[in-house]
mmCIF file of C-alpha atoms and ligand atoms in Angstrom:
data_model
loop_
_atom_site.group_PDB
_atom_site.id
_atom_site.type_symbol
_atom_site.label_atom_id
_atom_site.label_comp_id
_atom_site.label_asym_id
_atom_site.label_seq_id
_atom_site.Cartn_x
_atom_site.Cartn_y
_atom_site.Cartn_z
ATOM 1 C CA UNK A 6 0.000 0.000 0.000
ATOM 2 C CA UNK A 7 1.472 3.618 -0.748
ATOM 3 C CA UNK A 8 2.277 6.182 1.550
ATOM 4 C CA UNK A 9 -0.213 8.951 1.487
ATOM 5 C CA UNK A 10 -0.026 12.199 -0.116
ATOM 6 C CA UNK A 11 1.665 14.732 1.653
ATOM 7 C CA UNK A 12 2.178 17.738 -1.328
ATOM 8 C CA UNK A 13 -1.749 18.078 -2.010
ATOM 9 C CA UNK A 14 -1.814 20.059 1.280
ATOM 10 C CA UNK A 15 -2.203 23.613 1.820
ATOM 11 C CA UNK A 16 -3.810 24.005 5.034
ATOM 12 C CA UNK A 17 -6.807 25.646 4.320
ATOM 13 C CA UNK A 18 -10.244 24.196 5.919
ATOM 14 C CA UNK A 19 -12.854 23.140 3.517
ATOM 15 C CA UNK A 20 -15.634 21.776 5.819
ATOM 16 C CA UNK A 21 -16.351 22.491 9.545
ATOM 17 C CA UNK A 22 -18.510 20.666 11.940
ATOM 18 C CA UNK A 23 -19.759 22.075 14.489
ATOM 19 C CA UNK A 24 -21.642 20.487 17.504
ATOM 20 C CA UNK A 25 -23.226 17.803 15.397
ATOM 21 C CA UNK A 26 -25.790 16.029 16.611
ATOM 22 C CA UNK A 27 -28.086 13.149 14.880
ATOM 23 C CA UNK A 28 -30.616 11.485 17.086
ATOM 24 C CA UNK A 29 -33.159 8.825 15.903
ATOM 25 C CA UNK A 30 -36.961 8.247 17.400
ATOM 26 C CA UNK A 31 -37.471 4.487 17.325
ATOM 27 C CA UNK A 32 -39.718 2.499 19.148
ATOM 28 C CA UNK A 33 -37.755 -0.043 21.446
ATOM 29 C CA UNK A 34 -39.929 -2.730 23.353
ATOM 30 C CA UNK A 35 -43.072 -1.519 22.431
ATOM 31 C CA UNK A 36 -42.020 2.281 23.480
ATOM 32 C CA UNK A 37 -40.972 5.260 22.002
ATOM 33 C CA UNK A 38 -37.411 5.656 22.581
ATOM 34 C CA UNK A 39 -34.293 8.039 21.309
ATOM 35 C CA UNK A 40 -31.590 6.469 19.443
ATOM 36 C CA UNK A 41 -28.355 9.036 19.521
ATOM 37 C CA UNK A 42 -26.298 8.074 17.069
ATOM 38 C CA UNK A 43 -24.357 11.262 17.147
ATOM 39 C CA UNK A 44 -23.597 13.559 19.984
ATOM 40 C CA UNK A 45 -22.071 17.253 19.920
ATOM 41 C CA UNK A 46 -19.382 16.394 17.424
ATOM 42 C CA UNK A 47 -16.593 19.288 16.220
ATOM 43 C CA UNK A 48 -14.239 18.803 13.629
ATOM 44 C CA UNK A 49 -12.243 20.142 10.915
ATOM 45 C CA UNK A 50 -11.005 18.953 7.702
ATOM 46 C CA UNK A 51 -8.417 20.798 5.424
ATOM 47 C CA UNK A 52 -8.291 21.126 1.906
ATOM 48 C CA UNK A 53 -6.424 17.784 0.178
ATOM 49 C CA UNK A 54 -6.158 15.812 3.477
ATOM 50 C CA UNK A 55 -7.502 12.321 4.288
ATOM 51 C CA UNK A 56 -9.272 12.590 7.592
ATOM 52 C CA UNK A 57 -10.664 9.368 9.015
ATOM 53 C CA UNK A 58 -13.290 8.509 11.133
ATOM 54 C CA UNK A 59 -12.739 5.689 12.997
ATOM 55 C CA UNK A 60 -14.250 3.655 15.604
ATOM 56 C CA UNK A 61 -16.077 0.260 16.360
ATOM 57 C CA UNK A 62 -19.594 -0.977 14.397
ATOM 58 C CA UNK A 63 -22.706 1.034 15.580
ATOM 59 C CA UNK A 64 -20.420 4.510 17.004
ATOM 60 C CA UNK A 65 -22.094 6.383 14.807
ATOM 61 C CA UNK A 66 -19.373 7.376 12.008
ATOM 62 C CA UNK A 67 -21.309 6.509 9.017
ATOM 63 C CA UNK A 68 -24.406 8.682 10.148
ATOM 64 C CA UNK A 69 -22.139 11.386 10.727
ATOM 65 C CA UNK A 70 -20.902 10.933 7.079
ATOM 66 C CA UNK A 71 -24.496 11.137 5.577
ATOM 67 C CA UNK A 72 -25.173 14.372 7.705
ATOM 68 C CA UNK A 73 -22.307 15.610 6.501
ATOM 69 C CA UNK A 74 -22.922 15.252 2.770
ATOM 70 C CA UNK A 75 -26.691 15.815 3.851
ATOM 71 C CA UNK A 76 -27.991 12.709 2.581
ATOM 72 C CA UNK A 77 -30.005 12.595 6.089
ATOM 73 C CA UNK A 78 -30.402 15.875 8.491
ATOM 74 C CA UNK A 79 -29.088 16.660 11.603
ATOM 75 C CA UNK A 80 -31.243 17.136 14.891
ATOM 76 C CA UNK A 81 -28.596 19.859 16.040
ATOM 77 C CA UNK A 82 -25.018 21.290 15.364
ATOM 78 C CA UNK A 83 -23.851 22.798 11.829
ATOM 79 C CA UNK A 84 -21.353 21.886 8.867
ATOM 80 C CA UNK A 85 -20.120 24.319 6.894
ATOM 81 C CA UNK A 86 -18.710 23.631 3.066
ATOM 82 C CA UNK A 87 -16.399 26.031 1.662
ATOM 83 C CA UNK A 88 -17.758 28.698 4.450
ATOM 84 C CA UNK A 89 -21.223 28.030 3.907
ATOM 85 C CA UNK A 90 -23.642 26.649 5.985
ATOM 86 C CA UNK A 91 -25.019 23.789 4.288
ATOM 87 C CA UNK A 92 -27.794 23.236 6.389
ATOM 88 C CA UNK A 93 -29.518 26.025 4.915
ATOM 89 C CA UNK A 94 -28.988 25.081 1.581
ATOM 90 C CA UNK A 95 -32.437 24.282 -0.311
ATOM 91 C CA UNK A 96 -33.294 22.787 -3.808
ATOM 92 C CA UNK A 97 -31.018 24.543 -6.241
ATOM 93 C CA UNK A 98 -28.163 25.528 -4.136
ATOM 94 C CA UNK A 99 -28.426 22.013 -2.856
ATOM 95 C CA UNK A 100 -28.018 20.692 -6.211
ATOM 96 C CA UNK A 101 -24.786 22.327 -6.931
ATOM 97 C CA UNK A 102 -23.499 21.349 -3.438
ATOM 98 C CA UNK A 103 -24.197 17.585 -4.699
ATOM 99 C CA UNK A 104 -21.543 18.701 -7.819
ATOM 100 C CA UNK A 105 -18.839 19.604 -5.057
ATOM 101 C CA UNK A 106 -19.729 16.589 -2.445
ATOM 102 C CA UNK A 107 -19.905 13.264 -3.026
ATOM 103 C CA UNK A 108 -20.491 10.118 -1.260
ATOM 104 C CA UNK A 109 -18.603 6.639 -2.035
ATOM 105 C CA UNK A 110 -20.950 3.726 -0.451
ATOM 106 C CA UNK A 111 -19.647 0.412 1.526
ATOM 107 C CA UNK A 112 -20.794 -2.401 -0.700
ATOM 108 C CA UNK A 113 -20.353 -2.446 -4.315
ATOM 109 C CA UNK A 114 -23.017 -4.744 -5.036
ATOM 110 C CA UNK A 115 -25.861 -2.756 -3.833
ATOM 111 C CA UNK A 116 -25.083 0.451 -5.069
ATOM 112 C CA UNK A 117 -25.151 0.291 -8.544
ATOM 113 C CA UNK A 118 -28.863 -0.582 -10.502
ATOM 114 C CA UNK A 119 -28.101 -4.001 -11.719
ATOM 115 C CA UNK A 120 -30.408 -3.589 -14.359
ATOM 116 C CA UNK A 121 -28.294 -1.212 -16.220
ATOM 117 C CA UNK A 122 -25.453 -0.722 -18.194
ATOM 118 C CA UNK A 123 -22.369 1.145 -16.973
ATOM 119 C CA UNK A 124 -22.866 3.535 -19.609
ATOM 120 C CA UNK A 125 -25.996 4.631 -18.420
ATOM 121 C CA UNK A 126 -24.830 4.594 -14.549
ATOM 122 C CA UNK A 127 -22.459 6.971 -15.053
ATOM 123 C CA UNK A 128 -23.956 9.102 -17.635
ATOM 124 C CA UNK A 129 -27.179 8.919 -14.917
ATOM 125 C CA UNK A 130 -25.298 12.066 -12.923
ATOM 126 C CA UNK A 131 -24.378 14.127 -15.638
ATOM 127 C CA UNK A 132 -27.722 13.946 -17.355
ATOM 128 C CA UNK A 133 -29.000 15.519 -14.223
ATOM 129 C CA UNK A 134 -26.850 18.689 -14.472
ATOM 130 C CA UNK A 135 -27.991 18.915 -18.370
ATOM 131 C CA UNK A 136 -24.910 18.346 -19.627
ATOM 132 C CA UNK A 137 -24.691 17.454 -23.785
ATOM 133 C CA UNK A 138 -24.854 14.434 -25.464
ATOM 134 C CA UNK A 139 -21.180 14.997 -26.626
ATOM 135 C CA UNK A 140 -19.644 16.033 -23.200
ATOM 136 C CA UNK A 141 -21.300 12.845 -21.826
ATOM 137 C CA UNK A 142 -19.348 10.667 -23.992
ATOM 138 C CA UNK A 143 -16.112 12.174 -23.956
ATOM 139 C CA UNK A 144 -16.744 12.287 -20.274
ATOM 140 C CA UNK A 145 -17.540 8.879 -19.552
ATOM 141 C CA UNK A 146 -13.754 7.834 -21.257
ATOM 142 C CA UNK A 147 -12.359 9.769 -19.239
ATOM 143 C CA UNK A 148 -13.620 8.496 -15.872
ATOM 144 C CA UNK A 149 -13.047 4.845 -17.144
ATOM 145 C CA UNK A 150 -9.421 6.312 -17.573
ATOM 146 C CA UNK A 151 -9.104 7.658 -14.013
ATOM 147 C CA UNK A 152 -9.944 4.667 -13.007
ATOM 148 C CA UNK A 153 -7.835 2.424 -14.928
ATOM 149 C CA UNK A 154 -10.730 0.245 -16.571
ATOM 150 C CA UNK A 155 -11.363 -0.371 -20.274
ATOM 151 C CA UNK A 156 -13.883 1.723 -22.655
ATOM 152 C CA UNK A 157 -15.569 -1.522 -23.529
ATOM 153 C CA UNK A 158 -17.066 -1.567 -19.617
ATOM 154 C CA UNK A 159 -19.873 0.769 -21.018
ATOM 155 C CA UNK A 160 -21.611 -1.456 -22.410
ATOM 156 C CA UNK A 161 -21.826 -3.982 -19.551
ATOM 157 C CA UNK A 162 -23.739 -4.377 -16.518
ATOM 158 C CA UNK A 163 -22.184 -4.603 -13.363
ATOM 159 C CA UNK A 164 -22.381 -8.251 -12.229
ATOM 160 C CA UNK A 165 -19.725 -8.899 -15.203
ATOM 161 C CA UNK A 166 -17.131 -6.864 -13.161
ATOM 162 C CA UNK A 167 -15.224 -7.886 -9.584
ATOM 163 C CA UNK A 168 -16.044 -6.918 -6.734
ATOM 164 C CA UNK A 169 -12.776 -4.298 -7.134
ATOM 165 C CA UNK A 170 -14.007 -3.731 -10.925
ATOM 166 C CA UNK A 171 -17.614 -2.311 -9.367
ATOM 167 C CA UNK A 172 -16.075 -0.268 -6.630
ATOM 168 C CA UNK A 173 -13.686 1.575 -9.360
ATOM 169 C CA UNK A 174 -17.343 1.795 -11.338
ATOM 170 C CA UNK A 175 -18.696 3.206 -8.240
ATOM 171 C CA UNK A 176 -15.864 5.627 -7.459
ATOM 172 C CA UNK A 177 -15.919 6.791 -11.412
ATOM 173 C CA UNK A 178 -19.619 7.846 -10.514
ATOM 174 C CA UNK A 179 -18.825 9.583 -7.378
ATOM 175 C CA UNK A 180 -15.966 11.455 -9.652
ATOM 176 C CA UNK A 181 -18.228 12.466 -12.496
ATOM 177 C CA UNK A 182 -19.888 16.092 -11.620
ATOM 178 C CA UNK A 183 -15.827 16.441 -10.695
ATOM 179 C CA UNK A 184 -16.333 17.279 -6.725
ATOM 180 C CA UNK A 185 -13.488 18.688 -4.320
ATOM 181 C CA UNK A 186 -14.376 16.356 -1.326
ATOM 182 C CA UNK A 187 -15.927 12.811 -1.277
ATOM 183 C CA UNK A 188 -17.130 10.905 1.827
ATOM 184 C CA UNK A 189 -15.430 7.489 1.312
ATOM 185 C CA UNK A 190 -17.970 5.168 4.011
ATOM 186 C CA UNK A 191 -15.697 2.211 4.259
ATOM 187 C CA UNK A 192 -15.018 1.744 0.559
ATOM 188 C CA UNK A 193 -12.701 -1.432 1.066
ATOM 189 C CA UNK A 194 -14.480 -3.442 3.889
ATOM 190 C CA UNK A 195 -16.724 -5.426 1.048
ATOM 191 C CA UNK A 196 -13.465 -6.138 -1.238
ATOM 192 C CA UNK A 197 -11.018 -9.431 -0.933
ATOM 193 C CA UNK A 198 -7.859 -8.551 1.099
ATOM 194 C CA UNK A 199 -6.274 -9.212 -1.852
ATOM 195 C CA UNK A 200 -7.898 -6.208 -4.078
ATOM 196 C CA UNK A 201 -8.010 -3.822 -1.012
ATOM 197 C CA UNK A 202 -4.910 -2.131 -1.605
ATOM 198 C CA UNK A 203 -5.502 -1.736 -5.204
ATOM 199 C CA UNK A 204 -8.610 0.716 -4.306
ATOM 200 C CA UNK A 205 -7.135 2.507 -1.516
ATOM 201 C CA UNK A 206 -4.099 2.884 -3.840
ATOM 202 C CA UNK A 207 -6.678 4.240 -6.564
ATOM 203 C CA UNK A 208 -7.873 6.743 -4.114
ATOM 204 C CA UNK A 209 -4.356 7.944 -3.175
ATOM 205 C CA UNK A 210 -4.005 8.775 -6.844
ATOM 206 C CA UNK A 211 -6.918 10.299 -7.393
ATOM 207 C CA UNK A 212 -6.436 12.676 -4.517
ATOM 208 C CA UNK A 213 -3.009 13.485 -5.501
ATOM 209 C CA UNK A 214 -4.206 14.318 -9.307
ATOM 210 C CA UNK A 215 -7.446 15.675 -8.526
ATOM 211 C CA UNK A 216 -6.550 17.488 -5.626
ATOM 212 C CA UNK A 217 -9.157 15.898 -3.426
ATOM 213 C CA UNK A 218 -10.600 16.143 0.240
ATOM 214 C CA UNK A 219 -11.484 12.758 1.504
ATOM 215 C CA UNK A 220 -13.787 12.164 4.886
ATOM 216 C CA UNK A 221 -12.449 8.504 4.796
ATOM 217 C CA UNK A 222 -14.793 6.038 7.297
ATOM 218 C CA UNK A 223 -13.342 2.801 8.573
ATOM 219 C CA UNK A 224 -13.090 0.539 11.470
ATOM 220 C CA UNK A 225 -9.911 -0.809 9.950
ATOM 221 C CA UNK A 226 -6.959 0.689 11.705
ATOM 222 C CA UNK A 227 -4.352 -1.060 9.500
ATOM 223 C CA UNK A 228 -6.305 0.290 6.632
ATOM 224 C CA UNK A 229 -6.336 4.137 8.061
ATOM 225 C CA UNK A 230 -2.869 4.390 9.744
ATOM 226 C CA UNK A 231 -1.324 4.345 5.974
ATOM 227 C CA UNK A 232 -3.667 6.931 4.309
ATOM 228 C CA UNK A 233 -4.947 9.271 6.799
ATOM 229 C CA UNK A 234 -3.270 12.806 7.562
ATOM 230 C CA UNK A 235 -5.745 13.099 10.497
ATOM 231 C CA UNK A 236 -7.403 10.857 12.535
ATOM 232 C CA UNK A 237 -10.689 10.878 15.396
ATOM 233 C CA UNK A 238 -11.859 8.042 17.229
ATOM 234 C CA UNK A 239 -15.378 7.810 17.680
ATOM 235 C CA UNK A 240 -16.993 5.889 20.682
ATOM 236 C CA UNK A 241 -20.710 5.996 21.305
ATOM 237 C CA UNK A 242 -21.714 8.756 19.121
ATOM 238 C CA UNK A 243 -18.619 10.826 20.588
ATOM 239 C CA UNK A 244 -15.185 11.642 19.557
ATOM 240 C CA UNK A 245 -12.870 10.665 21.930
ATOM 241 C CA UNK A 246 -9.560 11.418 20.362
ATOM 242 C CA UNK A 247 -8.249 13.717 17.253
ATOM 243 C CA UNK A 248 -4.749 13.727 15.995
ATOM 244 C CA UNK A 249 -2.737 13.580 13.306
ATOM 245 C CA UNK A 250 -2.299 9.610 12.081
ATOM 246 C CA UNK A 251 1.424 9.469 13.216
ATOM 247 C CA UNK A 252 0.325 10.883 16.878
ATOM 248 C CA UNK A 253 -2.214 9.252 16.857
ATOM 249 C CA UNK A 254 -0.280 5.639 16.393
ATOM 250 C CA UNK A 255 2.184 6.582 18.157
ATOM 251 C CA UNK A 256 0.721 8.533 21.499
ATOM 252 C CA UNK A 257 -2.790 7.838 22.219
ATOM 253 C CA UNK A 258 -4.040 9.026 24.904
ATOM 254 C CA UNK A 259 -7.527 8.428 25.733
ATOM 255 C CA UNK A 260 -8.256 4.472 26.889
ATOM 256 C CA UNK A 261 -9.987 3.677 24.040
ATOM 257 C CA UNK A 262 -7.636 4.521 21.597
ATOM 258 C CA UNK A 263 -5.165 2.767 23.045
ATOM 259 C CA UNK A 264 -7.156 -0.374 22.871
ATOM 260 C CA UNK A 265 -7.775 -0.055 19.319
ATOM 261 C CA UNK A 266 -4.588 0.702 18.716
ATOM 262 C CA UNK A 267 -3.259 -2.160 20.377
ATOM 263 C CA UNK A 268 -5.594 -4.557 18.155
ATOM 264 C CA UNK A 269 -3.884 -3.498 14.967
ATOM 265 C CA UNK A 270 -2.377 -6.002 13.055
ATOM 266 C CA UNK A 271 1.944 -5.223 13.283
ATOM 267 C CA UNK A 272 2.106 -6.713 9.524
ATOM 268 C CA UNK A 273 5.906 -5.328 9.798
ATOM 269 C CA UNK A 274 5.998 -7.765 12.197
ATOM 270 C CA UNK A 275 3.979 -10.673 11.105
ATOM 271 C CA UNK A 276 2.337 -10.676 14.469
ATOM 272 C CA UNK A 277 -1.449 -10.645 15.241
ATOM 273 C CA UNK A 278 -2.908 -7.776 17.201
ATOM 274 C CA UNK A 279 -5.827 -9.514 19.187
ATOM 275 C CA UNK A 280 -9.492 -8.292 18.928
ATOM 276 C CA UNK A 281 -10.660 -5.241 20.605
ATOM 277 C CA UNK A 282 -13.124 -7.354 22.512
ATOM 278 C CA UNK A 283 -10.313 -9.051 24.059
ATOM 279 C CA UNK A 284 -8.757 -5.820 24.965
ATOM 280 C CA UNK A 285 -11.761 -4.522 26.687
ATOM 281 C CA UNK A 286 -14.526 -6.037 29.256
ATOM 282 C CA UNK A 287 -18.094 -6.251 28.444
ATOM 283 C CA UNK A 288 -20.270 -5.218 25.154
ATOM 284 C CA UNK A 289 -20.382 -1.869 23.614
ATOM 285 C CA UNK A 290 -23.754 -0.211 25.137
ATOM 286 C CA UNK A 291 -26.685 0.451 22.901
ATOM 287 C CA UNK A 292 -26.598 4.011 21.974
ATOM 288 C CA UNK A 293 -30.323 3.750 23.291
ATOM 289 C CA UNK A 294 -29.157 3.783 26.474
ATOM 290 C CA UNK A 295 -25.495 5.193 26.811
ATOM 291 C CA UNK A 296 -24.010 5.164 30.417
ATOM 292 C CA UNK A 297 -23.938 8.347 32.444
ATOM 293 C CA UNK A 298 -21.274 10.471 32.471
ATOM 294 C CA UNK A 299 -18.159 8.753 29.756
ATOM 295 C CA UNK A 300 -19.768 6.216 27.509
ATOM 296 C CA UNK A 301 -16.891 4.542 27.840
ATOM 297 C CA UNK A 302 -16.953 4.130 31.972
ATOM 298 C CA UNK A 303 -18.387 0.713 31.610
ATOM 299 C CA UNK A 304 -15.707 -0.955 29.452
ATOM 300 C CA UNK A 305 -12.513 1.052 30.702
ATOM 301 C CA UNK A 306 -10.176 0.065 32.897
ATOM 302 C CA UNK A 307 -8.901 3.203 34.403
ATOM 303 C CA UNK A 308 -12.736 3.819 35.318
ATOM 304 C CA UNK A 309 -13.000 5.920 38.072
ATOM 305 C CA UNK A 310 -16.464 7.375 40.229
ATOM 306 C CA UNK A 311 -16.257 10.864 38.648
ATOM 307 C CA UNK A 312 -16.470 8.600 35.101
ATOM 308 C CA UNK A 313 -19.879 7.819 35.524
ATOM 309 C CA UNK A 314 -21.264 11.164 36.936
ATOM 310 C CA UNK A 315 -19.617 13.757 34.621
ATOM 311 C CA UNK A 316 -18.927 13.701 30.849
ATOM 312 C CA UNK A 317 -14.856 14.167 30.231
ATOM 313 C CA UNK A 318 -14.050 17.177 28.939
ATOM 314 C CA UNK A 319 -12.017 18.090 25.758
ATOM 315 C CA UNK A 320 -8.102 18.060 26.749
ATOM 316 C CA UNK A 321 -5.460 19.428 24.206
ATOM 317 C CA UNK A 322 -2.254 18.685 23.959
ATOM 318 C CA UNK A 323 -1.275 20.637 20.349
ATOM 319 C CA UNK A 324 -3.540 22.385 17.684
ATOM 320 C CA UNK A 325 -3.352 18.836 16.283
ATOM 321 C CA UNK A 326 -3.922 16.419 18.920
ATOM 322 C CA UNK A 327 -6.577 16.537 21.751
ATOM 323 C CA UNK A 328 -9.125 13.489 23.582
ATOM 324 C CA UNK A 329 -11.772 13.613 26.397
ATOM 325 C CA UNK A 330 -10.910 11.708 29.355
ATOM 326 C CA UNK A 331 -10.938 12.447 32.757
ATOM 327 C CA UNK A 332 -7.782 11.133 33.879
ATOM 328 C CA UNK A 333 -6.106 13.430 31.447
HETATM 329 FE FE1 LIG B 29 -11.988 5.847 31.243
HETATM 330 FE FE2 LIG B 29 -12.973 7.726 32.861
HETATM 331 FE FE3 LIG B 29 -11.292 8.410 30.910
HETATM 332 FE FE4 LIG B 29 -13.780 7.623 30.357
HETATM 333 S S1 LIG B 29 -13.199 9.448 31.471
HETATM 334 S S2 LIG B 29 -11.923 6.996 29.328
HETATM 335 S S3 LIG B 29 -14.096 6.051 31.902
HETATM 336 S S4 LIG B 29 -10.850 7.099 32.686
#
């Protein structure tokens, strides 16, 4: 797997999250309940950096994704694009925002109509923005190019195609109204092992030619560690930790980080790293009903009584690096 891109950098934010909240009403057992996915999340992400989101199944990083590219909205907090708030962004100006940001689904299979061609999934966003017959066509070449697949994959469908093939397909779709910043929701996790590194590698050089912002979602630390410029761990809705990916790896800080990081896979070692669940006691709690105080407090253990009665507050240690505990 490459290295990532360090010269597409220039420091400048492109989105902002601020306070971002996303809470579901279900009914659990028969009664109305609140699921919160998200709680009171703040973040920023620079212009031609890979940030990751990372964090067990169910912490609420892929619903922050879709509020950020406002596939689904908020219940509280804002996101700004570019220095706008997108939130109050309605029917045109939301079209164009779908030009600029664009979302790459988990699984392959499910995301492109099997029913049509290639040609016409690909053409499908450009016909939306009106674009002519002829810029279609020379466009569609060109985003087989970028994604290193042949011109005769137009006229297929996409169960004729790997499982690598139809996440290139998908990825030339996501690249076709030629955004700035794409939400990658854990774009490898569906693929072989064995065609893994070929995407990520894809991505890295399509964010070094294109210039492009990833928000890249994973729960694959071995995956992240080699792509991301910054990094926050997500527990329970929360972030628990931000820093930048060699910090990060290096230093953690908060509990949980340092659990996940010690369930990485060394590969430069050929050793195993063991399963978080064997790092830490108990079950991750339903985000129906998150413990008091650090959602955490139930499966740390540094756990002390001032855990469970007050939630941690934000400690920083650089403008690069700061996590929520209270033992910091
Ligand atoms: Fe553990 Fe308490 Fe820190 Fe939470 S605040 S991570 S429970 S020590």
């Amino acid at each position: 797997m490459k290295e990532l891109n360090s010269d597409v950098l220039d420091g400048s934010v492109q989105l902002q999250v601020q306070g971002l909240s996303k809470h579901f009403d279900v009914k659990h057992q028969k009664r109305k309940a609140t699921l919160r996915a998200v709680n009171e999340v703040s973040f920023e992400v620079r212009k031609g950096e890979t940030f990751s989101v990372v964090g067990e199944s169910g912490c609420g990083k892929s619903t922050l994704g879709r509020c950020i590219a406002r596939l689904i909205e908020p219940s509280a907090g804002k996101v700004f694009f570019e220095g706008e708030d997108i939130g109050g962004l309605r029917s045109n100006a939301l079209r164009q925002l779908r030009k600029r940001v664009q979302f790459i689904f988990q699984d392959p299979y499910s995301s492109m109509n099997p029913r049509m061609r290639v040609r016409a999934i690909l053409s499908e966003p450009l016909r939306n923005f009106d674009h002519s017959e002829e810029y279609i066509e020379q466009r569609l070449l060109e985003l087989l190019q970028l994604v290193s697949l042949h011109p005769d994959a137009l006229d297929k469908f996409p169960h004729q195609f790997s499982g690598g093939q139809r996440q290139r397909l998908v990825i030339a779709r996501a690249l076709a109204l030629e955004p700035s910043f794409i939400v990658c929701d854990e774009p490898v996790s569906a693929l072989d092992v064995s065609v893994q590194a070929q995407v990520i590698n894809l991505l890295g050089d399509l964010q070094k030619s294109l210039g492009l912002t990833y928000l890249f979602i994973s729960h694959d630390l071995s995956v992240v560690r080699h792509i991301s410029h910054r990094v926050a761990v997500m527990y329970l809705g929360r972030i628990v930790e931000l820093g930048t990916s060699q910090e990060l790896f290096a230093n953690p800080q908060h509990p949980y980080t340092q659990a996940l990081m010690a369930a990485v896979p060394r590969f430069e070692e050929g050793a195993r790293g063991a399963p978080i669940g064997e790092r830490l006691k108990g079950e991750i709690p339903s985000p129906l009903n998150p413990p008091s105080g650090c959602a955490f407090r139930t499966r740390c253990p540094r756990a002390q009584t001032i855990c469970a009665q007050t939630v941690p507050p934000v400690v920083r240690f650089s403008d690069d690096h700061s996590a929520a505990c209270h033992l910091l």
